[in-house]
C-alpha cells in the first residue's frame, strides 16, 4: 500500500499552490497533504534566520498523517527550499540560526522512507540561505541517512545567458552555484539540485515553480518520471 505523503512548499509559497500536485498523487493512490503554510509565514525568515517555525509545522503535519493513517513512515516531497528544510528536519543535531539554538532536534529520519526534492538549491551563495545550507551540508552532507532514499530532481529548461530571455536564469544560477552560464529550471541550476549518493534525475522542459506558465515538476508528465521512487 502506498505510503502517506507530505508536500513541503518552497520559499514564499503557500499550500494552495500545490493543490493540483496533491490531487494527482491522491489519484495515484498516495494519501497526500501539504504542510499548511501561508506566504507570510516565510517573511520572518528573510536574512538567514531560523526556519524552525517551518519545521515545527512540518513535524506537526507528519505526526498527524502518521496517526491518521496508522503508518510508521511517510514520503516527503520538498519543493525548492522545502527540500533542504526537509534535510534539516531529518537530522539529530541541535539547530541554530541568528544566535538562537533549537535544543530539541526533530531527528525525523526514522519516520521518512523517501525524500524527493524538486528543484531544490542544495548549495547556494545567496545571503538569506547561506547559513542554513552550510548547516545542513556540514552536518548532513549528501544522501546522509542510509535508511532514507533521497531522490533529487532537476530541470533542464533554460540556459543562463546575459541576454534577453536568459538574464533572470543567469542571475539566479550565479547566486546559487557561482556560475551563470549553465542549465537549470530557470531558478535552480542542475548542479545545485543534486546530491552525492542520491538518485539524481534531470527532466527536460520543466520550470521551477507551480506558478510558472507551462510545465513544472508537479505537472502530469514530469510526475510520471519521479513518482515511481515513492514507496
PDB file of C-alpha atoms in Angstrom:
ATOM      1  CA  UNK A   1       0.000   0.000   0.000  1.00  0.00           C
ATOM      2  CA  UNK A   2       1.429   3.442  -0.913  1.00  0.00           C
ATOM      3  CA  UNK A   3       2.808   5.466   1.974  1.00  0.00           C
ATOM      4  CA  UNK A   4       1.120   8.688   3.071  1.00  0.00           C
ATOM      5  CA  UNK A   5       2.885  11.646   1.529  1.00  0.00           C
ATOM      6  CA  UNK A   6       3.638  15.156   2.765  1.00  0.00           C
ATOM      7  CA  UNK A   7       4.476  18.067   0.441  1.00  0.00           C
ATOM      8  CA  UNK A   8       6.763  20.793   1.821  1.00  0.00           C
ATOM      9  CA  UNK A   9       6.255  24.112  -0.032  1.00  0.00           C
ATOM     10  CA  UNK A  10       9.068  26.203  -1.438  1.00  0.00           C
ATOM     11  CA  UNK A  11      10.152  29.627  -0.240  1.00  0.00           C
ATOM     12  CA  UNK A  12       7.340  32.206  -0.244  1.00  0.00           C
ATOM     13  CA  UNK A  13       4.860  29.586  -1.476  1.00  0.00           C
ATOM     14  CA  UNK A  14       1.670  28.568   0.263  1.00  0.00           C
ATOM     15  CA  UNK A  15      -0.103  25.239   0.410  1.00  0.00           C
ATOM     16  CA  UNK A  16      -2.691  26.285  -2.186  1.00  0.00           C
ATOM     17  CA  UNK A  17      -0.047  26.272  -4.936  1.00  0.00           C
ATOM     18  CA  UNK A  18       0.325  22.501  -4.522  1.00  0.00           C
ATOM     19  CA  UNK A  19      -3.349  21.516  -4.691  1.00  0.00           C
ATOM     20  CA  UNK A  20      -3.060  20.025  -8.173  1.00  0.00           C
ATOM     21  CA  UNK A  21       0.074  18.033  -7.298  1.00  0.00           C
ATOM     22  CA  UNK A  22      -1.619  16.690  -4.158  1.00  0.00           C
ATOM     23  CA  UNK A  23      -4.709  15.745  -6.186  1.00  0.00           C
ATOM     24  CA  UNK A  24      -2.562  13.943  -8.781  1.00  0.00           C
ATOM     25  CA  UNK A  25      -0.799  11.937  -6.068  1.00  0.00           C
ATOM     26  CA  UNK A  26      -4.133  11.094  -4.461  1.00  0.00           C
ATOM     27  CA  UNK A  27      -5.359   9.724  -7.799  1.00  0.00           C
ATOM     28  CA  UNK A  28      -2.260   7.521  -7.920  1.00  0.00           C
ATOM     29  CA  UNK A  29      -3.136   6.101  -4.508  1.00  0.00           C
ATOM     30  CA  UNK A  30      -0.886   8.186  -2.255  1.00  0.00           C
ATOM     31  CA  UNK A  31      -2.769   9.830   0.636  1.00  0.00           C
ATOM     32  CA  UNK A  32      -1.282  13.330   0.362  1.00  0.00           C
ATOM     33  CA  UNK A  33      -1.327  16.543   2.385  1.00  0.00           C
ATOM     34  CA  UNK A  34       0.655  19.754   2.096  1.00  0.00           C
ATOM     35  CA  UNK A  35       2.204  21.485   5.098  1.00  0.00           C
ATOM     36  CA  UNK A  36      -0.355  24.294   5.696  1.00  0.00           C
ATOM     37  CA  UNK A  37       1.904  27.282   5.152  1.00  0.00           C
ATOM     38  CA  UNK A  38       0.918  30.776   4.081  1.00  0.00           C
ATOM     39  CA  UNK A  39       3.180  33.087   2.105  1.00  0.00           C
ATOM     40  CA  UNK A  40       3.537  35.439   5.059  1.00  0.00           C
ATOM     41  CA  UNK A  41       4.859  32.579   7.219  1.00  0.00           C
ATOM     42  CA  UNK A  42       8.120  32.869   5.281  1.00  0.00           C
ATOM     43  CA  UNK A  43       8.683  36.602   5.739  1.00  0.00           C
ATOM     44  CA  UNK A  44      10.238  36.421   9.242  1.00  0.00           C
ATOM     45  CA  UNK A  45      12.870  34.034   7.861  1.00  0.00           C
ATOM     46  CA  UNK A  46      14.493  36.510   5.481  1.00  0.00           C
ATOM     47  CA  UNK A  47      18.160  37.089   6.223  1.00  0.00           C
ATOM     48  CA  UNK A  48      19.453  33.638   7.246  1.00  0.00           C
ATOM     49  CA  UNK A  49      17.053  33.464  10.164  1.00  0.00           C
ATOM     50  CA  UNK A  50      15.836  30.258  11.709  1.00  0.00           C
ATOM     51  CA  UNK A  51      13.477  28.021   9.744  1.00  0.00           C
ATOM     52  CA  UNK A  52      12.407  26.329  12.979  1.00  0.00           C
ATOM     53  CA  UNK A  53       8.804  27.553  12.608  1.00  0.00           C
ATOM     54  CA  UNK A  54       8.513  25.901   9.186  1.00  0.00           C
ATOM     55  CA  UNK A  55       9.923  22.664  10.588  1.00  0.00           C
ATOM     56  CA  UNK A  56       7.504  22.794  13.509  1.00  0.00           C
ATOM     57  CA  UNK A  57       4.639  22.950  11.018  1.00  0.00           C
ATOM     58  CA  UNK A  58       6.226  20.125   9.042  1.00  0.00           C
ATOM     59  CA  UNK A  59       6.621  17.981  12.149  1.00  0.00           C
ATOM     60  CA  UNK A  60       3.034  18.597  13.206  1.00  0.00           C
ATOM     61  CA  UNK A  61       1.787  17.617   9.745  1.00  0.00           C
ATOM     62  CA  UNK A  62       3.903  14.446   9.598  1.00  0.00           C
ATOM     63  CA  UNK A  63       2.768  13.317  13.061  1.00  0.00           C
ATOM     64  CA  UNK A  64      -0.882  13.973  12.148  1.00  0.00           C
ATOM     65  CA  UNK A  65      -0.569  11.983   8.926  1.00  0.00           C
ATOM     66  CA  UNK A  66       1.131   9.046  10.653  1.00  0.00           C
ATOM     67  CA  UNK A  67      -1.601   8.907  13.273  1.00  0.00           C
ATOM     68  CA  UNK A  68      -4.451   9.280  10.802  1.00  0.00           C
ATOM     69  CA  UNK A  69      -3.193   6.513   8.520  1.00  0.00           C
ATOM     70  CA  UNK A  70      -1.799   4.237  11.259  1.00  0.00           C
ATOM     71  CA  UNK A  71       1.552   4.365   9.447  1.00  0.00           C
ATOM     72  CA  UNK A  72       5.144   4.283  10.646  1.00  0.00           C
ATOM     73  CA  UNK A  73       6.678   6.223   7.747  1.00  0.00           C
ATOM     74  CA  UNK A  74       5.852   8.862   5.147  1.00  0.00           C
ATOM     75  CA  UNK A  75       7.164  10.121   1.836  1.00  0.00           C
ATOM     76  CA  UNK A  76       8.395  13.724   1.913  1.00  0.00           C
ATOM     77  CA  UNK A  77       8.306  15.862  -1.229  1.00  0.00           C
ATOM     78  CA  UNK A  78      10.230  19.101  -0.778  1.00  0.00           C
ATOM     79  CA  UNK A  79       9.916  21.761  -3.468  1.00  0.00           C
ATOM     80  CA  UNK A  80      12.751  24.293  -3.728  1.00  0.00           C
ATOM     81  CA  UNK A  81      13.672  25.435  -0.181  1.00  0.00           C
ATOM     82  CA  UNK A  82      11.292  22.763   1.132  1.00  0.00           C
ATOM     83  CA  UNK A  83      13.893  20.178   0.114  1.00  0.00           C
ATOM     84  CA  UNK A  84      16.768  21.455   2.219  1.00  0.00           C
ATOM     85  CA  UNK A  85      14.399  22.264   5.079  1.00  0.00           C
ATOM     86  CA  UNK A  86      13.360  18.602   4.962  1.00  0.00           C
ATOM     87  CA  UNK A  87      17.013  17.574   5.218  1.00  0.00           C
ATOM     88  CA  UNK A  88      17.371  19.616   8.418  1.00  0.00           C
ATOM     89  CA  UNK A  89      14.142  18.045   9.704  1.00  0.00           C
ATOM     90  CA  UNK A  90      15.609  14.551   9.251  1.00  0.00           C
ATOM     91  CA  UNK A  91      18.591  15.429  11.428  1.00  0.00           C
ATOM     92  CA  UNK A  92      19.548  14.770  15.013  1.00  0.00           C
ATOM     93  CA  UNK A  93      21.768  17.734  15.852  1.00  0.00           C
ATOM     94  CA  UNK A  94      20.710  20.960  17.584  1.00  0.00           C
ATOM     95  CA  UNK A  95      19.751  23.546  15.006  1.00  0.00           C
ATOM     96  CA  UNK A  96      20.607  27.214  15.396  1.00  0.00           C
ATOM     97  CA  UNK A  97      20.270  30.392  13.343  1.00  0.00           C
ATOM     98  CA  UNK A  98      20.681  34.076  14.203  1.00  0.00           C
ATOM     99  CA  UNK A  99      22.118  33.177  17.591  1.00  0.00           C
ATOM    100  CA  UNK A 100      19.169  31.025  18.675  1.00  0.00           C
ATOM    101  CA  UNK A 101      19.557  27.336  19.486  1.00  0.00           C
ATOM    102  CA  UNK A 102      16.915  24.714  18.812  1.00  0.00           C
ATOM    103  CA  UNK A 103      17.660  22.310  21.653  1.00  0.00           C
ATOM    104  CA  UNK A 104      15.181  19.642  20.589  1.00  0.00           C
ATOM    105  CA  UNK A 105      16.266  18.271  17.198  1.00  0.00           C
ATOM    106  CA  UNK A 106      13.485  16.682  15.174  1.00  0.00           C
ATOM    107  CA  UNK A 107      15.509  13.533  14.448  1.00  0.00           C
ATOM    108  CA  UNK A 108      12.831  12.512  11.943  1.00  0.00           C
ATOM    109  CA  UNK A 109      14.833  10.269   9.631  1.00  0.00           C
ATOM    110  CA  UNK A 110      13.261   7.034  11.006  1.00  0.00           C
ATOM    111  CA  UNK A 111       9.845   8.438  10.029  1.00  0.00           C
ATOM    112  CA  UNK A 112      10.760   9.135   6.387  1.00  0.00           C
ATOM    113  CA  UNK A 113      11.122   6.381   3.809  1.00  0.00           C
ATOM    114  CA  UNK A 114      11.711   8.584   0.766  1.00  0.00           C
ATOM    115  CA  UNK A 115      12.688  12.233   0.362  1.00  0.00           C
ATOM    116  CA  UNK A 116      12.073  13.683  -3.100  1.00  0.00           C
ATOM    117  CA  UNK A 117      13.429  17.180  -3.723  1.00  0.00           C
ATOM    118  CA  UNK A 118      12.134  19.183  -6.684  1.00  0.00           C
ATOM    119  CA  UNK A 119      14.360  21.998  -7.929  1.00  0.00           C
ATOM    120  CA  UNK A 120      15.971  22.360  -4.511  1.00  0.00           C
ATOM    121  CA  UNK A 121      19.104  24.537  -4.291  1.00  0.00           C
ATOM    122  CA  UNK A 122      21.157  22.222  -2.080  1.00  0.00           C
ATOM    123  CA  UNK A 123      24.064  24.654  -2.339  1.00  0.00           C
ATOM    124  CA  UNK A 124      23.785  28.412  -2.547  1.00  0.00           C
ATOM    125  CA  UNK A 125      25.751  31.646  -2.408  1.00  0.00           C
ATOM    126  CA  UNK A 126      22.585  33.598  -1.541  1.00  0.00           C
ATOM    127  CA  UNK A 127      22.789  35.557   1.695  1.00  0.00           C
ATOM    128  CA  UNK A 128      19.382  34.502   3.028  1.00  0.00           C
ATOM    129  CA  UNK A 129      20.048  30.784   2.588  1.00  0.00           C
ATOM    130  CA  UNK A 130      23.800  30.565   3.106  1.00  0.00           C
ATOM    131  CA  UNK A 131      23.823  29.954   6.864  1.00  0.00           C
ATOM    132  CA  UNK A 132      21.089  27.331   6.752  1.00  0.00           C
ATOM    133  CA  UNK A 133      22.591  25.488   3.792  1.00  0.00           C
ATOM    134  CA  UNK A 134      26.043  25.492   5.369  1.00  0.00           C
ATOM    135  CA  UNK A 135      24.427  23.984   8.455  1.00  0.00           C
ATOM    136  CA  UNK A 136      22.726  21.156   6.595  1.00  0.00           C
ATOM    137  CA  UNK A 137      25.642  20.403   4.263  1.00  0.00           C
ATOM    138  CA  UNK A 138      28.240  20.428   7.048  1.00  0.00           C
ATOM    139  CA  UNK A 139      26.171  18.212   9.326  1.00  0.00           C
ATOM    140  CA  UNK A 140      24.297  16.004   6.845  1.00  0.00           C
ATOM    141  CA  UNK A 141      26.279  16.012   3.586  1.00  0.00           C
ATOM    142  CA  UNK A 142      24.844  14.316   0.515  1.00  0.00           C
ATOM    143  CA  UNK A 143      22.329  11.498   0.897  1.00  0.00           C
ATOM    144  CA  UNK A 144      23.297  11.315   4.548  1.00  0.00           C
ATOM    145  CA  UNK A 145      20.856   8.862   6.132  1.00  0.00           C
ATOM    146  CA  UNK A 146      21.179   5.424   4.595  1.00  0.00           C
ATOM    147  CA  UNK A 147      17.705   4.426   5.803  1.00  0.00           C
ATOM    148  CA  UNK A 148      16.185   7.202   3.657  1.00  0.00           C
ATOM    149  CA  UNK A 149      16.027   7.134  -0.139  1.00  0.00           C
ATOM    150  CA  UNK A 150      16.955  10.568  -1.493  1.00  0.00           C
ATOM    151  CA  UNK A 151      15.674  11.452  -4.964  1.00  0.00           C
ATOM    152  CA  UNK A 152      16.822  14.839  -6.300  1.00  0.00           C
ATOM    153  CA  UNK A 153      15.038  16.137  -9.383  1.00  0.00           C
ATOM    154  CA  UNK A 154      16.487  18.938 -11.522  1.00  0.00           C
ATOM    155  CA  UNK A 155      15.101  20.680 -14.590  1.00  0.00           C
ATOM    156  CA  UNK A 156      16.997  21.299 -17.827  1.00  0.00           C
ATOM    157  CA  UNK A 157      14.945  24.076 -19.376  1.00  0.00           C
ATOM    158  CA  UNK A 158      16.738  27.425 -19.549  1.00  0.00           C
ATOM    159  CA  UNK A 159      20.421  28.118 -20.187  1.00  0.00           C
ATOM    160  CA  UNK A 160      21.571  31.175 -18.271  1.00  0.00           C
ATOM    161  CA  UNK A 161      22.857  33.905 -20.549  1.00  0.00           C
ATOM    162  CA  UNK A 162      23.496  37.625 -20.371  1.00  0.00           C
ATOM    163  CA  UNK A 163      20.891  38.450 -22.967  1.00  0.00           C
ATOM    164  CA  UNK A 164      17.158  38.891 -23.291  1.00  0.00           C
ATOM    165  CA  UNK A 165      15.307  35.822 -22.060  1.00  0.00           C
ATOM    166  CA  UNK A 166      18.256  34.489 -20.106  1.00  0.00           C
ATOM    167  CA  UNK A 167      19.091  37.228 -17.608  1.00  0.00           C
ATOM    168  CA  UNK A 168      16.871  36.015 -14.747  1.00  0.00           C
ATOM    169  CA  UNK A 169      18.174  32.477 -15.055  1.00  0.00           C
ATOM    170  CA  UNK A 170      21.779  33.698 -15.348  1.00  0.00           C
ATOM    171  CA  UNK A 171      21.486  35.841 -12.215  1.00  0.00           C
ATOM    172  CA  UNK A 172      19.730  33.124 -10.215  1.00  0.00           C
ATOM    173  CA  UNK A 173      22.215  30.420 -11.222  1.00  0.00           C
ATOM    174  CA  UNK A 174      25.160  32.673 -10.412  1.00  0.00           C
ATOM    175  CA  UNK A 175      23.736  33.482  -6.977  1.00  0.00           C
ATOM    176  CA  UNK A 176      23.184  29.787  -6.365  1.00  0.00           C
ATOM    177  CA  UNK A 177      26.233  27.954  -7.690  1.00  0.00           C
ATOM    178  CA  UNK A 178      28.554  30.791  -8.728  1.00  0.00           C
ATOM    179  CA  UNK A 179      28.165  30.109 -12.470  1.00  0.00           C
ATOM    180  CA  UNK A 180      25.556  31.853 -14.597  1.00  0.00           C
ATOM    181  CA  UNK A 181      26.215  30.132 -17.933  1.00  0.00           C
ATOM    182  CA  UNK A 182      24.705  26.761 -17.122  1.00  0.00           C
ATOM    183  CA  UNK A 183      21.453  24.791 -17.405  1.00  0.00           C
ATOM    184  CA  UNK A 184      18.647  24.713 -14.906  1.00  0.00           C
ATOM    185  CA  UNK A 185      14.923  25.169 -14.365  1.00  0.00           C
ATOM    186  CA  UNK A 186      15.099  28.945 -14.619  1.00  0.00           C
ATOM    187  CA  UNK A 187      15.848  29.418 -10.903  1.00  0.00           C
ATOM    188  CA  UNK A 188      17.911  26.436  -9.684  1.00  0.00           C
ATOM    189  CA  UNK A 189      20.861  25.153 -11.747  1.00  0.00           C
ATOM    190  CA  UNK A 190      21.190  21.403 -12.222  1.00  0.00           C
ATOM    191  CA  UNK A 191      24.500  21.270 -10.352  1.00  0.00           C
ATOM    192  CA  UNK A 192      22.864  22.689  -7.205  1.00  0.00           C
ATOM    193  CA  UNK A 193      19.780  20.474  -7.360  1.00  0.00           C
ATOM    194  CA  UNK A 194      21.639  17.165  -6.987  1.00  0.00           C
ATOM    195  CA  UNK A 195      23.262  15.430  -4.013  1.00  0.00           C
ATOM    196  CA  UNK A 196      26.103  12.942  -3.842  1.00  0.00           C
ATOM    197  CA  UNK A 197      24.694   9.475  -3.177  1.00  0.00           C
ATOM    198  CA  UNK A 198      21.128  10.358  -4.170  1.00  0.00           C
ATOM    199  CA  UNK A 199      19.056   9.174  -7.122  1.00  0.00           C
ATOM    200  CA  UNK A 200      19.718  12.254  -9.264  1.00  0.00           C
ATOM    201  CA  UNK A 201      17.281  12.919 -12.104  1.00  0.00           C
ATOM    202  CA  UNK A 202      17.191  15.551 -14.854  1.00  0.00           C
ATOM    203  CA  UNK A 203      13.910  16.330 -16.613  1.00  0.00           C
ATOM    204  CA  UNK A 204      13.872  18.412 -19.767  1.00  0.00           C
ATOM    205  CA  UNK A 205      11.446  21.292 -20.118  1.00  0.00           C
ATOM    206  CA  UNK A 206      10.260  21.755 -16.525  1.00  0.00           C
ATOM    207  CA  UNK A 207      10.134  25.168 -14.915  1.00  0.00           C
ATOM    208  CA  UNK A 208      10.842  25.841 -11.273  1.00  0.00           C
ATOM    209  CA  UNK A 209       7.543  26.919  -9.757  1.00  0.00           C
ATOM    210  CA  UNK A 210       3.905  25.796  -9.845  1.00  0.00           C
ATOM    211  CA  UNK A 211       3.153  29.456 -10.544  1.00  0.00           C
ATOM    212  CA  UNK A 212       5.151  29.429 -13.788  1.00  0.00           C
ATOM    213  CA  UNK A 213       3.149  29.084 -17.004  1.00  0.00           C
ATOM    214  CA  UNK A 214       3.551  25.740 -18.695  1.00  0.00           C
ATOM    215  CA  UNK A 215       5.093  22.598 -17.235  1.00  0.00           C
ATOM    216  CA  UNK A 216       6.649  22.377 -13.770  1.00  0.00           C
ATOM    217  CA  UNK A 217       7.867  19.431 -11.679  1.00  0.00           C
ATOM    218  CA  UNK A 218       4.369  18.523 -10.497  1.00  0.00           C
ATOM    219  CA  UNK A 219       2.767  18.513 -13.954  1.00  0.00           C
ATOM    220  CA  UNK A 220       1.456  15.120 -15.162  1.00  0.00           C
ATOM    221  CA  UNK A 221       4.332  14.120 -17.474  1.00  0.00           C
ATOM    222  CA  UNK A 222       7.245  15.005 -15.143  1.00  0.00           C
ATOM    223  CA  UNK A 223       5.342  13.446 -12.247  1.00  0.00           C
ATOM    224  CA  UNK A 224       5.363  10.079 -14.054  1.00  0.00           C
ATOM    225  CA  UNK A 225       9.165  10.134 -14.019  1.00  0.00           C
ATOM    226  CA  UNK A 226       9.753  10.685 -10.306  1.00  0.00           C
ATOM    227  CA  UNK A 227       6.631   9.232  -8.691  1.00  0.00           C
ATOM    228  CA  UNK A 228       7.943   5.711  -9.262  1.00  0.00           C
ATOM    229  CA  UNK A 229      10.502   6.361  -6.497  1.00  0.00           C
ATOM    230  CA  UNK A 230       7.823   6.841  -3.847  1.00  0.00           C
ATOM    231  CA  UNK A 231       7.000   3.978  -1.522  1.00  0.00           C
TER     232      UNK A 231
END
